[in-house]
C-alpha cells in the first residue's frame, strides 16, 4: 500500500491560504480507502503508545478520532488499561471545548461534528495533564498545525501550557511548511 504523494516527490504546491491547504489535504486523504487509513493508523498508534513521554505520563489528553484521522479508539483503551488517566475533549459551544474523563467506550455519545465524546462532568485540574495528543489536518516540520478551522484546540491548549504537545498524523499530512498565525499553537513534536 505504498503511495507517493505529491509532496513526498517534492511537488507540493505552495499554499498561503489555509482553506486551500485544507482542501488539498482532504484530496490526499481521499486517495486512501477507510481500510487503508485504518492500516496506516496501526503503525502510528504503536509508535505513539511506545513514546517515552506517553509511557511516563500518568495523565494524557487524547482525542477520539474521526474516520479520516489516525484512529485512536484502541489507543485510548490501551492507555486506560495501562493505568493512565485519559481525558477527551467535548465541544460545548461554537468556540469552546472542555475535557472529560474517559472511562470506557460505553460512556461515549455522539457530540458536535459527529465526534464521539465522553459524558460526565468536566475535568478542570489542567495542571495534571502531562501530555496532549492532538490531531490536525496537517502539520509541518517546525511543529505548526493546521486544524479544521474552528480554533478549538488552539484556544484550549493555551490553558495547559505545561503539557507536552504531540501532534499525530499520517505521513502524507506532514508537510514542509504550512501557513501559521500568531494565535496558532505550535506542537512540541509531530509523530507520523
PDB file of C-alpha atoms in Angstrom:
ATOM      1  CA  UNK A   1       0.000   0.000   0.000  1.00  0.00           C
ATOM      2  CA  UNK A   2       2.930   2.322  -0.623  1.00  0.00           C
ATOM      3  CA  UNK A   3       1.875   5.535  -2.326  1.00  0.00           C
ATOM      4  CA  UNK A   4       3.968   8.542  -3.105  1.00  0.00           C
ATOM      5  CA  UNK A   5       2.152  11.787  -2.588  1.00  0.00           C
ATOM      6  CA  UNK A   6       2.920  14.971  -4.470  1.00  0.00           C
ATOM      7  CA  UNK A   7       4.751  16.493  -1.513  1.00  0.00           C
ATOM      8  CA  UNK A   8       6.836  13.350  -0.929  1.00  0.00           C
ATOM      9  CA  UNK A   9       8.042  13.666  -4.516  1.00  0.00           C
ATOM     10  CA  UNK A  10       8.921  17.326  -3.949  1.00  0.00           C
ATOM     11  CA  UNK A  11       5.990  18.699  -5.943  1.00  0.00           C
ATOM     12  CA  UNK A  12       3.928  20.220  -3.130  1.00  0.00           C
ATOM     13  CA  UNK A  13       2.180  23.361  -4.269  1.00  0.00           C
ATOM     14  CA  UNK A  14       2.740  26.384  -2.045  1.00  0.00           C
ATOM     15  CA  UNK A  15      -0.300  27.363  -0.004  1.00  0.00           C
ATOM     16  CA  UNK A  16      -0.703  30.726   1.665  1.00  0.00           C
ATOM     17  CA  UNK A  17      -4.426  30.191   2.204  1.00  0.00           C
ATOM     18  CA  UNK A  18      -5.432  27.724   4.923  1.00  0.00           C
ATOM     19  CA  UNK A  19      -8.745  26.907   3.225  1.00  0.00           C
ATOM     20  CA  UNK A  20      -6.964  25.848   0.054  1.00  0.00           C
ATOM     21  CA  UNK A  21      -4.475  23.803   2.050  1.00  0.00           C
ATOM     22  CA  UNK A  22      -7.323  22.018   3.875  1.00  0.00           C
ATOM     23  CA  UNK A  23      -8.893  21.224   0.517  1.00  0.00           C
ATOM     24  CA  UNK A  24      -5.571  19.843  -0.726  1.00  0.00           C
ATOM     25  CA  UNK A  25      -5.092  17.651   2.369  1.00  0.00           C
ATOM     26  CA  UNK A  26      -8.671  16.342   2.029  1.00  0.00           C
ATOM     27  CA  UNK A  27      -7.789  15.345  -1.549  1.00  0.00           C
ATOM     28  CA  UNK A  28      -4.726  13.465  -0.243  1.00  0.00           C
ATOM     29  CA  UNK A  29      -6.888  11.648   2.302  1.00  0.00           C
ATOM     30  CA  UNK A  30      -9.335  10.795  -0.483  1.00  0.00           C
ATOM     31  CA  UNK A  31      -6.633   8.705  -2.179  1.00  0.00           C
ATOM     32  CA  UNK A  32      -6.981   6.137   0.610  1.00  0.00           C
ATOM     33  CA  UNK A  33      -9.877   3.870   1.485  1.00  0.00           C
ATOM     34  CA  UNK A  34     -11.169   3.718   5.061  1.00  0.00           C
ATOM     35  CA  UNK A  35      -9.447   0.346   5.430  1.00  0.00           C
ATOM     36  CA  UNK A  36      -6.111   1.737   4.194  1.00  0.00           C
ATOM     37  CA  UNK A  37      -6.321   4.630   6.692  1.00  0.00           C
ATOM     38  CA  UNK A  38      -7.011   2.123   9.477  1.00  0.00           C
ATOM     39  CA  UNK A  39      -3.973   0.094   8.392  1.00  0.00           C
ATOM     40  CA  UNK A  40      -1.794   3.213   8.318  1.00  0.00           C
ATOM     41  CA  UNK A  41      -3.083   4.083  11.803  1.00  0.00           C
ATOM     42  CA  UNK A  42      -1.725   0.884  13.339  1.00  0.00           C
ATOM     43  CA  UNK A  43       1.937   1.867  12.930  1.00  0.00           C
ATOM     44  CA  UNK A  44       1.335   5.440  14.108  1.00  0.00           C
ATOM     45  CA  UNK A  45      -0.561   4.259  17.196  1.00  0.00           C
ATOM     46  CA  UNK A  46       2.151   1.727  18.083  1.00  0.00           C
ATOM     47  CA  UNK A  47       4.755   4.499  17.880  1.00  0.00           C
ATOM     48  CA  UNK A  48       2.507   6.737  19.962  1.00  0.00           C
ATOM     49  CA  UNK A  49       1.988   4.150  22.716  1.00  0.00           C
ATOM     50  CA  UNK A  50       5.743   3.451  22.847  1.00  0.00           C
ATOM     51  CA  UNK A  51       6.648   7.167  23.007  1.00  0.00           C
ATOM     52  CA  UNK A  52       8.705   7.806  26.167  1.00  0.00           C
ATOM     53  CA  UNK A  53       6.502  10.706  27.263  1.00  0.00           C
ATOM     54  CA  UNK A  54       3.345   8.603  26.887  1.00  0.00           C
ATOM     55  CA  UNK A  55       4.950   5.708  28.768  1.00  0.00           C
ATOM     56  CA  UNK A  56       5.990   8.019  31.627  1.00  0.00           C
ATOM     57  CA  UNK A  57       2.759  10.055  31.814  1.00  0.00           C
ATOM     58  CA  UNK A  58       0.058   9.496  34.389  1.00  0.00           C
ATOM     59  CA  UNK A  59      -2.446  11.849  32.730  1.00  0.00           C
ATOM     60  CA  UNK A  60      -2.957  12.060  28.978  1.00  0.00           C
ATOM     61  CA  UNK A  61      -5.217  14.288  26.914  1.00  0.00           C
ATOM     62  CA  UNK A  62      -6.202  12.272  23.842  1.00  0.00           C
ATOM     63  CA  UNK A  63      -8.733  12.612  21.047  1.00  0.00           C
ATOM     64  CA  UNK A  64     -11.322  10.102  19.857  1.00  0.00           C
ATOM     65  CA  UNK A  65     -10.717  10.056  16.131  1.00  0.00           C
ATOM     66  CA  UNK A  66     -12.937  10.823  13.191  1.00  0.00           C
ATOM     67  CA  UNK A  67     -12.833   8.374  10.250  1.00  0.00           C
ATOM     68  CA  UNK A  68     -10.254  10.477   8.354  1.00  0.00           C
ATOM     69  CA  UNK A  69      -7.845  10.837  11.313  1.00  0.00           C
ATOM     70  CA  UNK A  70      -5.261   8.491  12.798  1.00  0.00           C
ATOM     71  CA  UNK A  71      -7.550   6.032  14.590  1.00  0.00           C
ATOM     72  CA  UNK A  72      -7.109   6.357  18.343  1.00  0.00           C
ATOM     73  CA  UNK A  73     -10.067   4.239  19.504  1.00  0.00           C
ATOM     74  CA  UNK A  74      -7.957   1.299  20.686  1.00  0.00           C
ATOM     75  CA  UNK A  75      -5.196   3.608  21.937  1.00  0.00           C
ATOM     76  CA  UNK A  76      -7.449   5.302  24.498  1.00  0.00           C
ATOM     77  CA  UNK A  77      -8.482   1.891  25.857  1.00  0.00           C
ATOM     78  CA  UNK A  78      -4.899   0.655  25.957  1.00  0.00           C
ATOM     79  CA  UNK A  79      -3.804   3.778  27.840  1.00  0.00           C
ATOM     80  CA  UNK A  80      -6.626   3.278  30.326  1.00  0.00           C
ATOM     81  CA  UNK A  81      -5.663  -0.395  30.749  1.00  0.00           C
ATOM     82  CA  UNK A  82      -2.087   0.728  31.431  1.00  0.00           C
ATOM     83  CA  UNK A  83      -3.374   2.690  34.435  1.00  0.00           C
ATOM     84  CA  UNK A  84      -3.282   6.156  32.894  1.00  0.00           C
ATOM     85  CA  UNK A  85      -5.921   8.824  33.369  1.00  0.00           C
ATOM     86  CA  UNK A  86      -7.275   9.660  29.909  1.00  0.00           C
ATOM     87  CA  UNK A  87      -9.157  12.861  29.092  1.00  0.00           C
ATOM     88  CA  UNK A  88     -11.048  13.526  25.871  1.00  0.00           C
ATOM     89  CA  UNK A  89     -12.412  16.810  24.546  1.00  0.00           C
ATOM     90  CA  UNK A  90     -16.109  17.603  24.312  1.00  0.00           C
ATOM     91  CA  UNK A  91     -17.328  20.606  22.313  1.00  0.00           C
ATOM     92  CA  UNK A  92     -19.526  22.838  24.471  1.00  0.00           C
ATOM     93  CA  UNK A  93     -20.184  25.828  22.199  1.00  0.00           C
ATOM     94  CA  UNK A  94     -19.304  27.329  18.836  1.00  0.00           C
ATOM     95  CA  UNK A  95     -15.928  28.385  20.242  1.00  0.00           C
ATOM     96  CA  UNK A  96     -15.102  26.233  23.276  1.00  0.00           C
ATOM     97  CA  UNK A  97     -14.399  22.679  24.296  1.00  0.00           C
ATOM     98  CA  UNK A  98     -13.796  21.086  27.661  1.00  0.00           C
ATOM     99  CA  UNK A  99     -12.129  17.884  28.847  1.00  0.00           C
ATOM    100  CA  UNK A 100     -13.947  14.933  30.356  1.00  0.00           C
ATOM    101  CA  UNK A 101     -12.589  11.771  31.909  1.00  0.00           C
ATOM    102  CA  UNK A 102     -12.691   8.703  29.647  1.00  0.00           C
ATOM    103  CA  UNK A 103     -13.690   5.519  31.476  1.00  0.00           C
ATOM    104  CA  UNK A 104     -14.942   3.265  28.664  1.00  0.00           C
ATOM    105  CA  UNK A 105     -16.362   3.336  25.160  1.00  0.00           C
ATOM    106  CA  UNK A 106     -19.784   2.760  26.732  1.00  0.00           C
ATOM    107  CA  UNK A 107     -19.591   6.301  28.185  1.00  0.00           C
ATOM    108  CA  UNK A 108     -19.288   7.921  24.752  1.00  0.00           C
ATOM    109  CA  UNK A 109     -22.066   9.619  22.844  1.00  0.00           C
ATOM    110  CA  UNK A 110     -22.079  11.452  19.547  1.00  0.00           C
ATOM    111  CA  UNK A 111     -21.451  15.135  20.084  1.00  0.00           C
ATOM    112  CA  UNK A 112     -20.731  18.082  17.861  1.00  0.00           C
ATOM    113  CA  UNK A 113     -19.333  17.359  14.401  1.00  0.00           C
ATOM    114  CA  UNK A 114     -20.280  13.652  14.817  1.00  0.00           C
ATOM    115  CA  UNK A 115     -17.328  13.148  17.192  1.00  0.00           C
ATOM    116  CA  UNK A 116     -17.745  10.627  19.999  1.00  0.00           C
ATOM    117  CA  UNK A 117     -17.390  12.452  23.316  1.00  0.00           C
ATOM    118  CA  UNK A 118     -17.432  11.213  26.905  1.00  0.00           C
ATOM    119  CA  UNK A 119     -20.410  12.091  29.071  1.00  0.00           C
ATOM    120  CA  UNK A 120     -19.948  13.243  32.623  1.00  0.00           C
ATOM    121  CA  UNK A 121     -18.506  16.153  34.474  1.00  0.00           C
ATOM    122  CA  UNK A 122     -15.826  18.426  33.064  1.00  0.00           C
ATOM    123  CA  UNK A 123     -12.235  17.854  34.130  1.00  0.00           C
ATOM    124  CA  UNK A 124     -10.620  21.139  35.173  1.00  0.00           C
ATOM    125  CA  UNK A 125      -7.411  20.175  37.009  1.00  0.00           C
ATOM    126  CA  UNK A 126      -5.449  21.164  33.910  1.00  0.00           C
ATOM    127  CA  UNK A 127      -2.092  21.278  35.691  1.00  0.00           C
ATOM    128  CA  UNK A 128      -2.238  17.455  35.988  1.00  0.00           C
ATOM    129  CA  UNK A 129      -2.128  16.929  32.223  1.00  0.00           C
ATOM    130  CA  UNK A 130       1.363  15.892  31.225  1.00  0.00           C
ATOM    131  CA  UNK A 131       0.943  15.267  27.511  1.00  0.00           C
ATOM    132  CA  UNK A 132      -1.674  16.340  24.965  1.00  0.00           C
ATOM    133  CA  UNK A 133      -2.067  14.226  21.831  1.00  0.00           C
ATOM    134  CA  UNK A 134      -3.513  16.456  19.124  1.00  0.00           C
ATOM    135  CA  UNK A 135      -4.999  15.693  15.696  1.00  0.00           C
ATOM    136  CA  UNK A 136      -4.729  18.046  12.733  1.00  0.00           C
ATOM    137  CA  UNK A 137      -5.461  18.386   9.054  1.00  0.00           C
ATOM    138  CA  UNK A 138      -1.731  18.863   8.536  1.00  0.00           C
ATOM    139  CA  UNK A 139       1.472  19.650  10.404  1.00  0.00           C
ATOM    140  CA  UNK A 140       4.806  20.946   9.233  1.00  0.00           C
ATOM    141  CA  UNK A 141       8.363  20.085  10.164  1.00  0.00           C
ATOM    142  CA  UNK A 142       8.515  23.106  12.505  1.00  0.00           C
ATOM    143  CA  UNK A 143       5.549  21.886  14.553  1.00  0.00           C
ATOM    144  CA  UNK A 144       2.960  24.207  13.071  1.00  0.00           C
ATOM    145  CA  UNK A 145      -0.532  22.699  12.957  1.00  0.00           C
ATOM    146  CA  UNK A 146      -3.396  23.226  10.558  1.00  0.00           C
ATOM    147  CA  UNK A 147      -6.708  22.408  12.223  1.00  0.00           C
ATOM    148  CA  UNK A 148     -10.168  22.192  10.745  1.00  0.00           C
ATOM    149  CA  UNK A 149     -10.648  25.926  11.033  1.00  0.00           C
ATOM    150  CA  UNK A 150     -12.668  26.436  14.218  1.00  0.00           C
ATOM    151  CA  UNK A 151      -9.714  27.091  16.567  1.00  0.00           C
ATOM    152  CA  UNK A 152     -10.906  24.791  19.383  1.00  0.00           C
ATOM    153  CA  UNK A 153      -7.522  23.225  20.066  1.00  0.00           C
ATOM    154  CA  UNK A 154      -5.577  26.490  19.753  1.00  0.00           C
ATOM    155  CA  UNK A 155      -7.804  28.135  22.361  1.00  0.00           C
ATOM    156  CA  UNK A 156      -7.767  25.118  24.663  1.00  0.00           C
ATOM    157  CA  UNK A 157      -4.035  24.424  24.505  1.00  0.00           C
ATOM    158  CA  UNK A 158      -3.325  27.866  25.937  1.00  0.00           C
ATOM    159  CA  UNK A 159      -4.922  26.570  29.186  1.00  0.00           C
ATOM    160  CA  UNK A 160      -2.411  23.719  29.525  1.00  0.00           C
ATOM    161  CA  UNK A 161       0.960  25.327  28.780  1.00  0.00           C
ATOM    162  CA  UNK A 162       2.819  22.702  30.855  1.00  0.00           C
ATOM    163  CA  UNK A 163       1.587  19.808  28.708  1.00  0.00           C
ATOM    164  CA  UNK A 164       3.885  18.403  26.052  1.00  0.00           C
ATOM    165  CA  UNK A 165       2.019  18.896  22.748  1.00  0.00           C
ATOM    166  CA  UNK A 166       2.325  15.878  20.478  1.00  0.00           C
ATOM    167  CA  UNK A 167       0.730  16.191  17.045  1.00  0.00           C
ATOM    168  CA  UNK A 168      -0.341  12.927  15.422  1.00  0.00           C
ATOM    169  CA  UNK A 169      -0.881  12.411  11.704  1.00  0.00           C
ATOM    170  CA  UNK A 170      -0.461  10.155   8.704  1.00  0.00           C
ATOM    171  CA  UNK A 171       2.872  10.585   6.877  1.00  0.00           C
ATOM    172  CA  UNK A 172       1.205  12.388   3.959  1.00  0.00           C
ATOM    173  CA  UNK A 173      -0.092  15.046   6.381  1.00  0.00           C
ATOM    174  CA  UNK A 174       3.405  16.141   7.418  1.00  0.00           C
ATOM    175  CA  UNK A 175       4.312  18.973   5.066  1.00  0.00           C
ATOM    176  CA  UNK A 176       7.467  21.075   4.650  1.00  0.00           C
ATOM    177  CA  UNK A 177       5.613  24.207   5.732  1.00  0.00           C
ATOM    178  CA  UNK A 178       2.117  25.472   6.399  1.00  0.00           C
ATOM    179  CA  UNK A 179       0.857  28.992   6.996  1.00  0.00           C
ATOM    180  CA  UNK A 180       0.850  29.920  10.696  1.00  0.00           C
ATOM    181  CA  UNK A 181      -0.671  32.848  12.529  1.00  0.00           C
ATOM    182  CA  UNK A 182       0.190  34.389  15.875  1.00  0.00           C
ATOM    183  CA  UNK A 183      -2.638  32.581  17.737  1.00  0.00           C
ATOM    184  CA  UNK A 184      -1.785  29.137  16.297  1.00  0.00           C
ATOM    185  CA  UNK A 185      -0.256  26.880  18.940  1.00  0.00           C
ATOM    186  CA  UNK A 186       2.845  25.033  17.800  1.00  0.00           C
ATOM    187  CA  UNK A 187       3.406  21.368  18.658  1.00  0.00           C
ATOM    188  CA  UNK A 188       6.462  20.274  20.606  1.00  0.00           C
ATOM    189  CA  UNK A 189       6.722  17.231  18.341  1.00  0.00           C
ATOM    190  CA  UNK A 190       4.854  15.664  15.433  1.00  0.00           C
ATOM    191  CA  UNK A 191       4.562  11.884  15.229  1.00  0.00           C
ATOM    192  CA  UNK A 192       3.587  10.151  11.985  1.00  0.00           C
TER     193      UNK A 192
END
